CSV table of C-alpha atoms in Angstrom, one decimal:
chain,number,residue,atom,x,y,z
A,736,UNK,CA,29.2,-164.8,53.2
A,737,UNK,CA,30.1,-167.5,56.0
A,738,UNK,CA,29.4,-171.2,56.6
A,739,UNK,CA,30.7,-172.8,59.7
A,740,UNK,CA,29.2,-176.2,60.6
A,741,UNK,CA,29.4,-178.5,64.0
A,742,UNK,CA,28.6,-181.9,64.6
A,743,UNK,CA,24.8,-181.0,64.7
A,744,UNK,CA,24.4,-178.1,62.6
A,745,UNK,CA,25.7,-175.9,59.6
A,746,UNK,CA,25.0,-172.1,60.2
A,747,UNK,CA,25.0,-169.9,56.7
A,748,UNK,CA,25.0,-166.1,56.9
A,749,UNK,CA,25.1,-162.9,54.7
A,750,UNK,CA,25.9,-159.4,55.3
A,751,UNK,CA,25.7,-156.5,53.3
A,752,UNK,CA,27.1,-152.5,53.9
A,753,UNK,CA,23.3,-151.1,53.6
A,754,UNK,CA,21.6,-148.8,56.1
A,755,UNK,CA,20.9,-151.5,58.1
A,756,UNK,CA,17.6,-152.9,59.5
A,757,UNK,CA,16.6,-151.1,63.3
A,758,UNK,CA,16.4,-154.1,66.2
A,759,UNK,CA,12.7,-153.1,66.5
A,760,UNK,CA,11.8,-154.6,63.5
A,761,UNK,CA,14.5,-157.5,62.6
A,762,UNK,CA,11.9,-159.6,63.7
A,763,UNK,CA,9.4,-158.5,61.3
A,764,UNK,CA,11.0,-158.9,58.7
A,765,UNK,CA,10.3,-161.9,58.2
A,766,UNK,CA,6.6,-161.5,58.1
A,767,UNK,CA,4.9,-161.5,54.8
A,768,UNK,CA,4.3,-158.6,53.1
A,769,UNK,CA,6.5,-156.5,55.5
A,770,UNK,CA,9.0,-154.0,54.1
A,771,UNK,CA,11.3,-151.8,56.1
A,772,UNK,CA,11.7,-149.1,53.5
A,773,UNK,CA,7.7,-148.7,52.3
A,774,UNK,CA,8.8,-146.1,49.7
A,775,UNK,CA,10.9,-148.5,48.4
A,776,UNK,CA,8.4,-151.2,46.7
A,777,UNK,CA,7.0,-149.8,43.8
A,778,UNK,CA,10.8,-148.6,42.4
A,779,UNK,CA,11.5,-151.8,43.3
A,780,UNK,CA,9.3,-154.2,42.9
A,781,UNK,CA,9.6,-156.0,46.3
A,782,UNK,CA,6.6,-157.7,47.2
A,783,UNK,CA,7.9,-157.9,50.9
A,784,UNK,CA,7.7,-162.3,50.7
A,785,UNK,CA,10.8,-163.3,49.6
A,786,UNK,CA,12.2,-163.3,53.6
A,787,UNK,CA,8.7,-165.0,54.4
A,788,UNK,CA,10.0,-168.1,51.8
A,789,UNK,CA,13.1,-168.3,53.6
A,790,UNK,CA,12.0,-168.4,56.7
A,791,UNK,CA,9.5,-171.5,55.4
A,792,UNK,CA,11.7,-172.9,54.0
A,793,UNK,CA,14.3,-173.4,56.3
A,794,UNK,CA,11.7,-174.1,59.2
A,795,UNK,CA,10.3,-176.6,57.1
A,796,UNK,CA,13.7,-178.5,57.1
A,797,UNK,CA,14.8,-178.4,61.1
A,798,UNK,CA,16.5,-175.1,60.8
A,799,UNK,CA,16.2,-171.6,62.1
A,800,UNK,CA,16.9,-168.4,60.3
A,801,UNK,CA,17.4,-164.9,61.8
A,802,UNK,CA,18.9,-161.7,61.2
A,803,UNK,CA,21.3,-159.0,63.1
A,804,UNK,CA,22.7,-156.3,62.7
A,805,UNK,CA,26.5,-156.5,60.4
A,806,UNK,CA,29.8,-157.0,62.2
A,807,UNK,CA,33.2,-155.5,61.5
A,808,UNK,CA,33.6,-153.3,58.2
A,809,UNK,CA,29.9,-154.9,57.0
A,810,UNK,CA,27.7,-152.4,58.5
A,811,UNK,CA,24.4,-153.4,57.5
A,812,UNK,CA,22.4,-155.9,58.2
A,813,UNK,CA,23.6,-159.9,58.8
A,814,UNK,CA,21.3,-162.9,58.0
A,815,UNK,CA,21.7,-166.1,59.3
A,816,UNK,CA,20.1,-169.7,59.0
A,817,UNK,CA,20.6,-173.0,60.5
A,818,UNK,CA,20.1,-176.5,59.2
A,819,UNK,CA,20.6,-179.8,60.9
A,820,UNK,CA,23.5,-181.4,59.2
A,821,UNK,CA,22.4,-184.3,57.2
A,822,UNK,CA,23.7,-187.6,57.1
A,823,UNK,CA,26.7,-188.6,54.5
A,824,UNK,CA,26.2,-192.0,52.8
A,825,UNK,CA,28.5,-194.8,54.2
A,826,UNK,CA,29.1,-192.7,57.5
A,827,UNK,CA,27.4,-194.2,60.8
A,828,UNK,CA,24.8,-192.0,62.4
A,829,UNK,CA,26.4,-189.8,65.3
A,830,UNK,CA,23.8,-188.6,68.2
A,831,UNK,CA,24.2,-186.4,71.2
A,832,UNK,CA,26.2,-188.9,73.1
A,833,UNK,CA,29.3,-189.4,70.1
């Protein structure tokens, strides 16, 4: 797990040593109801929407969210998502220009 943040933004990201998710379809995954592994969601119970939320969610709150494939010793897949940094009490305001 990582968190690195800037003056704008905090980025989040996971990454696990699965099999990994092929480029043609990192996008999709985020899709409702889609599932890489089909075979998988009756063992599993995976209704394919929990991505969907995420994705939701974070839009919902200024962010971005995205996936890629893992880096290093990680070889599966690495998830991301942004958020805009939010505002500490009793700090002034900093814009683009600070």
């Amino acid at each position: 797990m990582t968190a690195e943040a800037d003056a704008q933004t905090v980025t989040c990201g996971v990454q696990d040593q699965g099999p990994g998710i092929p480029p043609d379809e990192r996008q999709r995954v985020f899709e409702r109801f889609y599932r890489v592994e089909r075979h998988r969601s009756k063992a599993t119970g995976s209704t394919g929407l929990g991505l969907a939320i995420v994705k939701h969610i974070v839009e919902r709150h200024g962010g971005r969210v995205w996936v890629d494939r893992g880096h290093g010793e990680m070889t599966g897949a690495a998830f991301f998502f942004t958020l805009p940094r939010a505002e500490t009490p009793g700090e002034p305001a900093t814009g683009p220009d600070d």
